[in-house]
GROMACS .gro file of C-alpha atoms in nm:
model
  494
    1MET     CA    1  -0.056  -2.133  -0.523
    2HIS     CA    2  -0.172  -2.299  -0.200
    3ASN     CA    3  -0.331  -2.582  -0.401
    4ASP     CA    4   0.006  -2.677  -0.555
    5THR     CA    5   0.128  -2.897  -0.268
    6GLU     CA    6   0.458  -2.998  -0.427
    7ARG     CA    7   0.557  -2.638  -0.502
    8CYS     CA    8   0.456  -2.523  -0.154
    9VAL     CA    9   0.662  -2.799   0.010
   10ARG     CA   10   0.968  -2.697  -0.192
   11ALA     CA   11   0.922  -2.333  -0.091
   12VAL     CA   12   0.896  -2.428   0.279
   13GLN     CA   13   1.196  -2.660   0.266
   14SER     CA   14   1.407  -2.390   0.100
   15LYS     CA   15   1.270  -2.119   0.336
   16ASP     CA   16   1.188  -1.902   0.034
   17ALA     CA   17   1.082  -1.560   0.162
   18ARG     CA   18   0.936  -1.467  -0.178
   19PHE     CA   19   0.628  -1.670  -0.084
   20ASP     CA   20   0.567  -1.503   0.252
   21GLY     CA   21   0.209  -1.380   0.242
   22VAL     CA   22   0.137  -1.574  -0.077
   23PHE     CA   23   0.046  -1.885   0.120
   24PHE     CA   24   0.071  -2.007   0.480
   25THR     CA   25   0.191  -2.340   0.615
   26ALA     CA   26  -0.021  -2.501   0.886
   27VAL     CA   27   0.128  -2.791   1.083
   28ARG     CA   28  -0.130  -3.048   1.187
   29THR     CA   29   0.077  -3.196   1.474
   30THR     CA   30   0.147  -2.865   1.653
   31ARG     CA   31  -0.164  -2.672   1.538
   32ILE     CA   32   0.064  -2.379   1.448
   33TYR     CA   33   0.080  -2.191   1.120
   34CYS     CA   34   0.393  -2.026   0.978
   35ARG     CA   35   0.519  -1.825   0.687
   36PRO     CA   36   0.720  -2.026   0.427
   37SER     CA   37   1.048  -1.870   0.540
   38CYS     CA   38   1.006  -1.969   0.907
   39PRO     CA   39   1.357  -2.035   1.047
   40VAL     CA   40   1.259  -2.349   1.241
   41VAL     CA   41   1.325  -2.698   1.105
   42PRO     CA   42   1.057  -2.766   0.841
   43PRO     CA   43   0.792  -3.021   0.942
   44LYS     CA   44   0.741  -3.344   0.754
   45PRO     CA   45   0.547  -3.290   0.430
   46GLU     CA   46   0.270  -3.525   0.544
   47ASN     CA   47   0.210  -3.297   0.845
   48MET     CA   48   0.173  -2.981   0.638
   49GLU     CA   49  -0.136  -2.822   0.490
   50PHE     CA   50  -0.143  -2.498   0.300
   51HIS     CA   51  -0.380  -2.204   0.323
   52PRO     CA   52  -0.427  -1.890   0.112
   53SER     CA   53  -0.461  -1.653   0.408
   54ALA     CA   54  -0.386  -1.616   0.777
   55ALA     CA   55  -0.761  -1.591   0.833
   56SER     CA   56  -0.809  -1.933   0.674
   57CYS     CA   57  -0.550  -2.081   0.913
   58GLN     CA   58  -0.717  -1.920   1.213
   59ARG     CA   59  -1.059  -2.034   1.096
   60SER     CA   60  -0.926  -2.392   1.086
   61GLY     CA   61  -0.802  -2.370   1.445
   62PHE     CA   62  -0.432  -2.296   1.396
   63ARG     CA   63  -0.246  -2.030   1.594
   64ALA     CA   64   0.032  -1.801   1.475
   65CYS     CA   65   0.395  -1.910   1.516
   66LYS     CA   66   0.573  -1.700   1.778
   67ARG     CA   67   0.903  -1.728   1.592
   68CYS     CA   68   0.821  -1.614   1.237
   69ARG     CA   69   0.503  -1.414   1.316
   70PRO     CA   70   0.317  -1.506   0.996
   71ASP     CA   71   0.042  -1.256   1.070
   72THR     CA   72   0.295  -0.981   0.991
   73SER     CA   73   0.389  -1.115   0.647
   74PRO     CA   74   0.375  -0.876   0.350
   75GLY     CA   75   0.039  -0.874   0.178
   76SER     CA   76  -0.012  -1.110  -0.113
   77PRO     CA   77   0.099  -0.950  -0.441
   78GLU     CA   78  -0.204  -1.112  -0.604
   79TRP     CA   79  -0.432  -0.838  -0.469
   80HIS     CA   80  -0.189  -0.577  -0.596
   81VAL     CA   81  -0.203  -0.708  -0.953
   82ARG     CA   82  -0.557  -0.831  -0.996
   83ALA     CA   83  -0.839  -0.592  -1.082
   84ASP     CA   84  -1.138  -0.823  -1.030
   85ALA     CA   85  -1.400  -0.786  -0.758
   86VAL     CA   86  -1.232  -1.031  -0.518
   87ALA     CA   87  -0.908  -0.832  -0.533
   88ARG     CA   88  -1.097  -0.507  -0.484
   89ALA     CA   89  -1.275  -0.662  -0.185
   90MET     CA   90  -0.941  -0.762  -0.032
   91ARG     CA   91  -0.802  -0.411  -0.076
   92LEU     CA   92  -1.109  -0.269   0.097
   93ILE     CA   93  -1.085  -0.517   0.385
   94GLN     CA   94  -0.719  -0.425   0.427
   95ASP     CA   95  -0.836  -0.063   0.439
   96GLY     CA   96  -1.060  -0.142   0.736
   97VAL     CA   97  -1.394  -0.102   0.556
   98VAL     CA   98  -1.555  -0.404   0.724
   99ASP     CA   99  -1.468  -0.267   1.069
  100ARG     CA  100  -1.618   0.073   0.986
  101GLU     CA  101  -1.913  -0.021   0.764
  102GLY     CA  102  -1.965  -0.393   0.813
  103VAL     CA  103  -2.010  -0.652   0.539
  104PRO     CA  104  -2.314  -0.463   0.399
  105GLY     CA  105  -2.088  -0.159   0.351
  106LEU     CA  106  -1.832  -0.373   0.171
  107ALA     CA  107  -2.105  -0.515  -0.051
  108ARG     CA  108  -2.242  -0.170  -0.128
  109ARG     CA  109  -1.903  -0.043  -0.242
  110LEU     CA  110  -1.855  -0.341  -0.472
  111GLY     CA  111  -2.209  -0.358  -0.604
  112TRP     CA  112  -2.246  -0.718  -0.481
  113SER     CA  113  -2.478  -0.892  -0.240
  114THR     CA  114  -2.335  -1.001   0.096
  115ARG     CA  115  -2.400  -1.362  -0.006
  116GLN     CA  116  -2.189  -1.322  -0.323
  117ILE     CA  117  -1.903  -1.176  -0.123
  118GLU     CA  118  -1.911  -1.458   0.132
  119ARG     CA  119  -1.914  -1.723  -0.139
  120GLN     CA  120  -1.636  -1.572  -0.353
  121LEU     CA  121  -1.396  -1.494  -0.067
  122LEU     CA  122  -1.454  -1.831   0.095
  123ALA     CA  123  -1.376  -2.006  -0.235
  124GLU     CA  124  -1.054  -1.812  -0.298
  125LEU     CA  125  -0.923  -1.738   0.051
  126GLY     CA  126  -1.076  -2.004   0.271
  127ALA     CA  127  -1.240  -1.735   0.485
  128GLY     CA  128  -1.525  -1.489   0.453
  129PRO     CA  129  -1.505  -1.111   0.502
  130LEU     CA  130  -1.572  -1.126   0.876
  131ALA     CA  131  -1.295  -1.382   0.932
  132LEU     CA  132  -1.054  -1.180   0.718
  133ALA     CA  133  -1.140  -0.864   0.909
  134ARG     CA  134  -1.102  -1.050   1.240
  135ALA     CA  135  -0.750  -1.160   1.144
  136GLN     CA  136  -0.664  -0.801   1.061
  137ARG     CA  137  -0.812  -0.678   1.391
  138ALA     CA  138  -0.593  -0.929   1.574
  139GLN     CA  139  -0.282  -0.796   1.400
  140THR     CA  140  -0.383  -0.434   1.470
  141ALA     CA  141  -0.434  -0.523   1.836
  142ARG     CA  142  -0.092  -0.686   1.847
  143VAL     CA  143   0.076  -0.374   1.709
  144LEU     CA  144  -0.098  -0.152   1.965
  145ILE     CA  145  -0.021  -0.394   2.251
  146GLU     CA  146   0.347  -0.414   2.161
  147THR     CA  147   0.418  -0.052   2.063
  148THR     CA  148   0.198   0.165   2.286
  149PRO     CA  149   0.123   0.196   2.658
  150LEU     CA  150  -0.253   0.221   2.589
  151PRO     CA  151  -0.476   0.031   2.832
  152PHE     CA  152  -0.609  -0.293   2.688
  153GLY     CA  153  -0.967  -0.167   2.700
  154GLU     CA  154  -0.878   0.123   2.472
  155ILE     CA  155  -0.680  -0.109   2.243
  156ALA     CA  156  -0.976  -0.345   2.210
  157PHE     CA  157  -1.205  -0.076   2.071
  158ALA     CA  158  -0.929   0.095   1.869
  159ALA     CA  159  -0.857  -0.235   1.693
  160GLY     CA  160  -1.223  -0.273   1.604
  161PHE     CA  161  -1.341  -0.532   1.858
  162SER     CA  162  -1.697  -0.499   1.985
  163SER     CA  163  -1.607  -0.595   2.342
  164ILE     CA  164  -1.307  -0.647   2.568
  165ARG     CA  165  -1.403  -1.012   2.611
  166THR     CA  166  -1.393  -1.071   2.233
  167PHE     CA  167  -1.058  -0.894   2.220
  168ASN     CA  168  -0.911  -1.112   2.495
  169ASP     CA  169  -1.048  -1.434   2.347
  170THR     CA  170  -0.924  -1.352   1.997
  171VAL     CA  171  -0.572  -1.258   2.109
  172ARG     CA  172  -0.542  -1.580   2.312
  173GLU     CA  173  -0.677  -1.790   2.026
  174VAL     CA  174  -0.464  -1.636   1.751
  175PHE     CA  175  -0.134  -1.586   1.937
  176ALA     CA  176  -0.160  -1.840   2.221
  177LEU     CA  177  -0.075  -1.555   2.459
  178THR     CA  178  -0.283  -1.315   2.664
  179PRO     CA  179  -0.258  -0.942   2.587
  180GLY     CA  180  -0.046  -0.898   2.901
  181GLU     CA  181   0.191  -1.176   2.797
  182LEU     CA  182   0.225  -1.024   2.449
  183ARG     CA  183   0.320  -0.687   2.597
  184ALA     CA  184   0.569  -0.841   2.839
  185ARG     CA  185   0.724  -1.049   2.560
  186ALA     CA  186   0.763  -0.742   2.339
  187ALA     CA  187   0.925  -0.546   2.622
  188ARG     CA  188   1.186  -0.823   2.666
  189THR     CA  189   1.268  -0.875   2.299
  190ARG     CA  190   1.229  -0.522   2.163
  191PRO     CA  191   1.252  -0.278   2.455
  192GLU     CA  192   1.269   0.017   2.218
  193THR     CA  193   0.901  -0.038   2.133
  194ALA     CA  194   0.789   0.029   2.489
  195GLY     CA  195   0.642   0.345   2.342
  196THR     CA  196   0.687   0.718   2.308
  197PRO     CA  197   0.362   0.875   2.428
  198GLY     CA  198   0.129   0.934   2.132
  199VAL     CA  199   0.361   0.762   1.882
  200ILE     CA  200   0.326   0.413   1.737
  201SER     CA  201   0.651   0.266   1.601
  202LEU     CA  202   0.642  -0.041   1.381
  203ARG     CA  203   0.819  -0.218   1.098
  204LEU     CA  204   0.654  -0.249   0.759
  205PRO     CA  205   0.774  -0.570   0.590
  206PHE     CA  206   0.837  -0.612   0.219
  207ARG     CA  207   0.968  -0.869  -0.025
  208ALA     CA  208   1.334  -0.815  -0.110
  209PRO     CA  209   1.491  -0.658  -0.299
  210LEU     CA  210   1.371  -0.301  -0.257
  211GLU     CA  211   1.553  -0.017  -0.429
  212PRO     CA  212   1.467   0.298  -0.229
  213SER     CA  213   1.629   0.565  -0.448
  214ASN     CA  214   1.348   0.641  -0.692
  215LEU     CA  215   1.078   0.555  -0.437
  216PHE     CA  216   1.178   0.801  -0.165
  217GLY     CA  217   1.346   1.033  -0.414
  218HIS     CA  218   1.019   1.082  -0.596
  219LEU     CA  219   0.823   1.149  -0.277
  220ALA     CA  220   1.082   1.394  -0.144
  221ALA     CA  221   1.137   1.582  -0.472
  222THR     CA  222   0.764   1.637  -0.527
  223ALA     CA  223   0.678   1.705  -0.160
  224VAL     CA  224   0.420   1.979  -0.107
  225PRO     CA  225   0.539   2.222   0.164
  226GLY     CA  226   0.331   2.196   0.478
  227VAL     CA  227   0.195   1.853   0.385
  228GLU     CA  228   0.518   1.660   0.318
  229GLU     CA  229   0.886   1.690   0.402
  230TRP     CA  230   1.213   1.498   0.414
  231ARG     CA  231   1.360   1.521   0.764
  232ASP     CA  232   1.627   1.321   0.949
  233GLY     CA  233   1.643   1.050   0.683
  234ALA     CA  234   1.266   0.997   0.666
  235TYR     CA  235   0.978   1.101   0.445
  236ARG     CA  236   0.712   1.263   0.662
  237ARG     CA  237   0.358   1.369   0.576
  238THR     CA  238   0.015   1.442   0.717
  239LEU     CA  239  -0.272   1.197   0.674
  240SER     CA  240  -0.646   1.260   0.658
  241LEU     CA  241  -0.807   0.948   0.809
  242PRO     CA  242  -1.163   0.827   0.880
  243TYR     CA  243  -1.159   0.916   1.251
  244GLY     CA  244  -0.912   1.203   1.256
  245HIS     CA  245  -0.573   1.306   1.123
  246GLY     CA  246  -0.226   1.160   1.156
  247ILE     CA  247   0.139   1.222   1.083
  248VAL     CA  248   0.366   0.947   0.954
  249ALA     CA  249   0.744   0.920   0.916
  250LEU     CA  250   0.876   0.648   0.683
  251ALA     CA  251   1.244   0.558   0.655
  252PRO     CA  252   1.407   0.284   0.444
  253ARG     CA  253   1.600   0.011   0.626
  254VAL     CA  254   1.778  -0.299   0.499
  255ASP     CA  255   1.494  -0.544   0.565
  256HIS     CA  256   1.195  -0.324   0.650
  257ILE     CA  257   1.051   0.027   0.639
  258ALA     CA  258   1.065   0.201   0.975
  259CYS     CA  259   0.727   0.362   1.039
  260ARG     CA  260   0.638   0.612   1.312
  261LEU     CA  261   0.272   0.708   1.335
  262SER     CA  262   0.113   0.980   1.543
  263LEU     CA  263  -0.265   0.941   1.529
  264ALA     CA  264  -0.540   1.160   1.668
  265ASP     CA  265  -0.748   0.841   1.707
  266PRO     CA  266  -0.589   0.494   1.737
  267ARG     CA  267  -0.886   0.342   1.550
  268ASP     CA  268  -0.718   0.476   1.235
  269LEU     CA  269  -0.415   0.247   1.269
  270THR     CA  270  -0.530  -0.017   1.019
  271HIS     CA  271  -0.624   0.245   0.764
  272ALA     CA  272  -0.297   0.435   0.809
  273ILE     CA  273  -0.083   0.122   0.765
  274SER     CA  274  -0.278   0.023   0.455
  275ARG     CA  275  -0.222   0.367   0.303
  276CYS     CA  276   0.150   0.363   0.382
  277ARG     CA  277   0.190   0.020   0.224
  278ARG     CA  278   0.018   0.142  -0.093
  279LEU     CA  279   0.224   0.460  -0.093
  280LEU     CA  280   0.549   0.260  -0.094
  281ASP     CA  281   0.421  -0.033  -0.304
  282LEU     CA  282   0.528  -0.275  -0.031
  283ASP     CA  283   0.310  -0.566  -0.140
  284ALA     CA  284   0.474  -0.594  -0.482
  285ASP     CA  285   0.663  -0.906  -0.594
  286PRO     CA  286   0.992  -0.757  -0.719
  287VAL     CA  287   1.134  -1.091  -0.832
  288ALA     CA  288   0.838  -1.159  -1.062
  289VAL     CA  289   0.850  -0.803  -1.195
  290ASP     CA  290   1.223  -0.797  -1.259
  291ASP     CA  291   1.232  -1.146  -1.412
  292ARG     CA  292   0.973  -1.034  -1.666
  293LEU     CA  293   1.149  -0.708  -1.754
  294ARG     CA  294   1.485  -0.883  -1.787
  295THR     CA  295   1.350  -1.076  -2.086
  296ASP     CA  296   1.400  -0.755  -2.285
  297PRO     CA  297   1.777  -0.735  -2.351
  298LEU     CA  298   1.766  -0.355  -2.359
  299LEU     CA  299   1.595  -0.326  -2.022
  300ALA     CA  300   1.793  -0.603  -1.851
  301PRO     CA  301   2.102  -0.389  -1.770
  302LEU     CA  302   1.881  -0.131  -1.593
  303VAL     CA  303   1.713  -0.401  -1.387
  304ASP     CA  304   2.043  -0.569  -1.297
  305ALA     CA  305   2.194  -0.236  -1.188
  306ALA     CA  306   1.920  -0.159  -0.934
  307PRO     CA  307   1.672  -0.445  -0.891
  308GLY     CA  308   1.358  -0.403  -0.686
  309ARG     CA  309   1.233  -0.063  -0.798
  310ARG     CA  310   0.885   0.016  -0.674
  311VAL     CA  311   0.612   0.241  -0.814
  312PRO     CA  312   0.551   0.537  -0.578
  313GLY     CA  313   0.183   0.545  -0.487
  314THR     CA  314  -0.028   0.783  -0.282
  315VAL     CA  315  -0.207   0.795   0.053
  316ASP     CA  316  -0.505   0.972  -0.102
  317PRO     CA  317  -0.613   0.908  -0.465
  318ALA     CA  318  -0.820   1.228  -0.481
  319GLU     CA  319  -0.524   1.434  -0.362
  320PHE     CA  320  -0.299   1.279  -0.623
  321ALA     CA  321  -0.551   1.345  -0.902
  322VAL     CA  322  -0.557   1.714  -0.808
  323ARG     CA  323  -0.178   1.725  -0.800
  324ALA     CA  324  -0.157   1.550  -1.138
  325VAL     CA  325  -0.365   1.829  -1.293
  326LEU     CA  326  -0.151   2.095  -1.123
  327GLY     CA  327   0.156   1.923  -1.268
  328GLN     CA  328   0.038   1.925  -1.628
  329GLN     CA  329   0.306   2.075  -1.854
  330VAL     CA  330   0.495   2.247  -1.571
  331SER     CA  331   0.811   2.171  -1.373
  332THR     CA  332   0.816   1.979  -1.046
  333ALA     CA  333   0.893   2.302  -0.860
  334ALA     CA  334   0.600   2.485  -1.020
  335ALA     CA  335   0.361   2.200  -0.938
  336ARG     CA  336   0.473   2.211  -0.574
  337THR     CA  337   0.416   2.587  -0.564
  338HIS     CA  338   0.063   2.558  -0.704
  339ALA     CA  339  -0.024   2.281  -0.459
  340ALA     CA  340   0.125   2.471  -0.163
  341ARG     CA  341  -0.100   2.770  -0.239
  342LEU     CA  342  -0.409   2.548  -0.229
  343VAL     CA  343  -0.290   2.390   0.095
  344THR     CA  344  -0.238   2.727   0.266
  345ALA     CA  345  -0.575   2.859   0.151
  346TYR     CA  346  -0.797   2.552   0.190
  347GLY     CA  347  -0.611   2.290   0.396
  348THR     CA  348  -0.694   2.204   0.757
  349PRO     CA  349  -0.419   2.318   1.000
  350VAL     CA  350  -0.246   2.054   1.214
  351ASP     CA  351   0.016   2.065   1.487
  352ASP     CA  352   0.350   1.889   1.429
  353PRO     CA  353   0.581   1.906   1.733
  354GLU     CA  354   0.851   1.702   1.556
  355GLY     CA  355   0.885   1.895   1.230
  356GLY     CA  356   0.753   2.144   0.980
  357LEU     CA  357   0.420   1.994   0.873
  358THR     CA  358   0.134   2.242   0.902
  359HIS     CA  359  -0.174   2.125   0.708
  360LEU     CA  360  -0.376   1.839   0.570
  361PHE     CA  361  -0.414   1.847   0.193
  362PRO     CA  362  -0.756   2.002   0.120
  363ALA     CA  363  -1.042   1.763   0.049
  364PRO     CA  364  -1.232   1.789  -0.283
  365GLY     CA  365  -1.530   1.941  -0.101
  366ALA     CA  366  -1.316   2.230   0.019
  367LEU     CA  367  -1.164   2.284  -0.326
  368ALA     CA  368  -1.497   2.264  -0.509
  369GLU     CA  369  -1.587   2.615  -0.392
  370LEU     CA  370  -1.258   2.785  -0.477
  371ASP     CA  371  -1.258   3.099  -0.690
  372PRO     CA  372  -1.095   3.019  -1.026
  373GLU     CA  373  -0.973   3.378  -1.056
  374ASN     CA  374  -0.743   3.316  -0.761
  375LEU     CA  375  -0.565   3.032  -0.941
  376ALA     CA  376  -0.239   3.125  -1.112
  377LEU     CA  377  -0.314   2.878  -1.391
  378PRO     CA  378  -0.412   2.902  -1.757
  379ARG     CA  379  -0.789   2.929  -1.805
  380SER     CA  380  -0.817   2.579  -1.952
  381ARG     CA  381  -0.627   2.431  -1.655
  382ARG     CA  382  -0.860   2.610  -1.413
  383THR     CA  383  -1.157   2.449  -1.588
  384THR     CA  384  -0.991   2.107  -1.569
  385LEU     CA  385  -0.916   2.143  -1.198
  386LEU     CA  386  -1.261   2.272  -1.103
  387THR     CA  387  -1.437   2.002  -1.304
  388LEU     CA  388  -1.223   1.734  -1.138
  389VAL     CA  389  -1.272   1.849  -0.778
  390ARG     CA  390  -1.646   1.893  -0.824
  391ALA     CA  391  -1.678   1.543  -0.971
  392LEU     CA  392  -1.480   1.405  -0.677
  393ALA     CA  393  -1.682   1.605  -0.425
  394ASP     CA  394  -2.025   1.499  -0.554
  395GLY     CA  395  -1.926   1.135  -0.605
  396THR     CA  396  -1.958   1.140  -0.985
  397LEU     CA  397  -1.594   1.027  -0.991
  398THR     CA  398  -1.444   0.797  -0.729
  399LEU     CA  399  -1.083   0.685  -0.710
  400GLY     CA  400  -0.979   0.420  -0.461
  401PRO     CA  401  -0.904   0.055  -0.389
  402ALA     CA  402  -1.261  -0.056  -0.472
  403ASP     CA  403  -1.285   0.116  -0.808
  404ASP     CA  404  -1.260  -0.063  -1.139
  405ARG     CA  405  -0.945   0.069  -1.306
  406GLU     CA  406  -1.078   0.069  -1.662
  407GLU     CA  407  -1.402   0.238  -1.562
  408ALA     CA  408  -1.204   0.503  -1.372
  409ARG     CA  409  -0.988   0.561  -1.680
  410ALA     CA  410  -1.298   0.613  -1.894
  411ARG     CA  411  -1.447   0.861  -1.646
  412LEU     CA  412  -1.121   1.056  -1.627
  413LEU     CA  413  -1.082   1.073  -2.005
  414ALA     CA  414  -1.435   1.214  -2.027
  415LEU     CA  415  -1.333   1.518  -1.819
  416PRO     CA  416  -1.210   1.831  -2.001
  417GLY     CA  417  -0.833   1.862  -2.010
  418PHE     CA  418  -0.767   1.494  -1.938
  419GLY     CA  419  -0.553   1.316  -2.194
  420PRO     CA  420  -0.364   0.986  -2.191
  421TRP     CA  421  -0.069   1.116  -1.982
  422THR     CA  422  -0.278   1.252  -1.692
  423THR     CA  423  -0.510   0.951  -1.697
  424GLU     CA  424  -0.228   0.696  -1.697
  425VAL     CA  425  -0.024   0.866  -1.426
  426ILE     CA  426  -0.335   0.864  -1.204
  427ALA     CA  427  -0.396   0.498  -1.291
  428MET     CA  428  -0.034   0.421  -1.202
  429ARG     CA  429  -0.002   0.605  -0.875
  430ALA     CA  430  -0.356   0.660  -0.743
  431LEU     CA  431  -0.525   0.339  -0.861
  432GLY     CA  432  -0.216   0.118  -0.822
  433ASP     CA  433  -0.236  -0.031  -1.173
  434PRO     CA  434   0.096  -0.216  -1.222
  435ASP     CA  435   0.047  -0.210  -1.600
  436ALA     CA  436  -0.018   0.163  -1.644
  437PHE     CA  437   0.205   0.301  -1.918
  438LEU     CA  438   0.319   0.648  -2.031
  439PRO     CA  439   0.461   0.609  -2.384
  440GLY     CA  440   0.414   0.981  -2.456
  441ASP     CA  441   0.598   1.101  -2.144
  442LEU     CA  442   0.904   1.303  -2.242
  443GLY     CA  443   1.130   1.134  -1.987
  444VAL     CA  444   1.018   0.788  -2.097
  445ARG     CA  445   1.074   0.871  -2.464
  446ARG     CA  446   1.420   1.015  -2.402
  447ALA     CA  447   1.523   0.711  -2.199
  448ALA     CA  448   1.383   0.474  -2.460
  449GLU     CA  449   1.573   0.642  -2.742
  450GLY     CA  450   1.891   0.640  -2.536
  451LEU     CA  451   1.861   0.263  -2.488
  452GLY     CA  452   1.780   0.196  -2.852
  453LEU     CA  453   1.411   0.131  -2.785
  454PRO     CA  454   1.148   0.281  -3.018
  455GLY     CA  455   1.097   0.652  -2.958
  456THR     CA  456   0.745   0.707  -3.086
  457PRO     CA  457   0.451   0.634  -2.853
  458ALA     CA  458   0.290   0.382  -3.090
  459ALA     CA  459   0.611   0.188  -3.154
  460LEU     CA  460   0.712   0.193  -2.787
  461THR     CA  461   0.367   0.068  -2.684
  462ALA     CA  462   0.402  -0.221  -2.928
  463ARG     CA  463   0.746  -0.309  -2.790
  464ALA     CA  464   0.618  -0.281  -2.431
  465ALA     CA  465   0.358  -0.553  -2.490
  466ASP     CA  466   0.624  -0.801  -2.377
  467TRP     CA  467   0.663  -0.615  -2.045
  468ARG     CA  468   0.301  -0.668  -1.941
  469PRO     CA  469   0.159  -0.677  -1.676
  470TRP     CA  470   0.446  -0.475  -1.528
  471ARG     CA  471   0.477  -0.174  -1.759
  472ALA     CA  472   0.445   0.073  -1.468
  473TYR     CA  473   0.768  -0.073  -1.328
  474ALA     CA  474   0.936  -0.044  -1.667
  475VAL     CA  475   0.851   0.327  -1.654
  476GLN     CA  476   1.039   0.354  -1.321
  477TYR     CA  477   1.348   0.192  -1.471
  478LEU     CA  478   1.332   0.421  -1.774
  479TRP     CA  479   1.284   0.735  -1.564
  480ALA     CA  480   1.579   0.633  -1.346
  481THR     CA  481   1.822   0.684  -1.636
  482ASP     CA  482   1.781   1.061  -1.588
  483ALA     CA  483   1.965   1.274  -1.331
  484HIS     CA  484   1.642   1.434  -1.202
  485PRO     CA  485   1.617   1.452  -0.819
  486ILE     CA  486   1.318   1.215  -0.821
  487ASN     CA  487   1.560   0.933  -0.894
  488HIS     CA  488   1.792   0.986  -0.598
  489LEU     CA  489   1.755   0.921  -0.228
  490PRO     CA  490   1.776   1.259  -0.053
  491SER     CA  491   2.082   1.331   0.155
  492GLU     CA  492   2.058   1.338   0.534
  493GLU     CA  493   2.093   1.716   0.519
  494SER     CA  494   1.791   1.763   0.290
   0.00000   0.00000   0.00000
């Protein structure tokens, strides 16, 4: 996109927010870079240059606009859709892998050499992995500066900087403000972010429109007691993070998702935000999705009635895989009951002063040693669950942002008790595949028949070829024709 100068100029001149995060506009005369929707008067076209990432702008010596804050743009939907190694690398960088494991760790996860990673990312994004991670560290630091009372020394190391001097230099270079000036500016413009002790409050941006009913409805209706709850208009849950645990509350707003994070270790901020964005599918491009689905005249009325549906994701792919097995051929309520028993028996207890959360969902290692006789499941389902958790615990099976989606599908299908439905629902929600499809799902088939679409899996799959690469979103629109609680935003009293 950033190489198409004429198209980029049109997007900037029309202040088209759909392109925020897709490319960035750098102004040669002011040495400032902006998002396409920046509210200031657009610069002359001859003074603009376009970059594929904020890191590329910073690498070229531009600083972030104080008005539109381009460093807080939604993530590019390209990394959400693509399944190649560059996209997987970007998802890992967004997850904070470079900060925790360095570029060699990133290379190891991808099966590349560090030189290959440098070359590929530089070619596509105008910046290597270190520059991309540095841009993310700067944004993490900004969030902590503006929303917490933490001393700057603690913020520097929590954001991933190796020294306070590097932290100070980076903040001044990227934002043209010192850390103290950033904090003072935030206190003047958004005094409510001065900070509740131990809580980080921030806004998670997204591309409009966003239809919250099925997104939050699904999370609330399937919530595992002790791990998740709907309280005071927000979805709350516990998080198991690299440096400790956390609790997050997420609430839909008109132009953002309100996010409140309580972290045992502030170094987990980047990872927690990344997980929340994947959970709520916030980096999707709803206009591109809906435009494609509207080409089918039978789907178009569903899209027009509630545009911007997202695919609910997960904060932990391994957790979701376990829950998918527990949910095989049983009701939502029964699946929650089975999961709650595992949580009580094997989950790590946590303290939640603000609500009713009690545990972290048990890790595969903890579940690998469970006694199958204690599971109130059919014998075949016990075998399926134990095989899955042992494969996850010993690393035979990995599910995450770095994993090849087709290879993960093949490994899942090789496990006993895994058929197309379980495999595809994991691909959809745990691996984030926007084209995952469930033609054999009962709810999908009922909705399809009600709309006049083919009712058999084979015929529906053939018809759905025109919906690619967004079939997972078509599933959300089809499911939403049912009155099930997963399709409705919970009431304030829930």
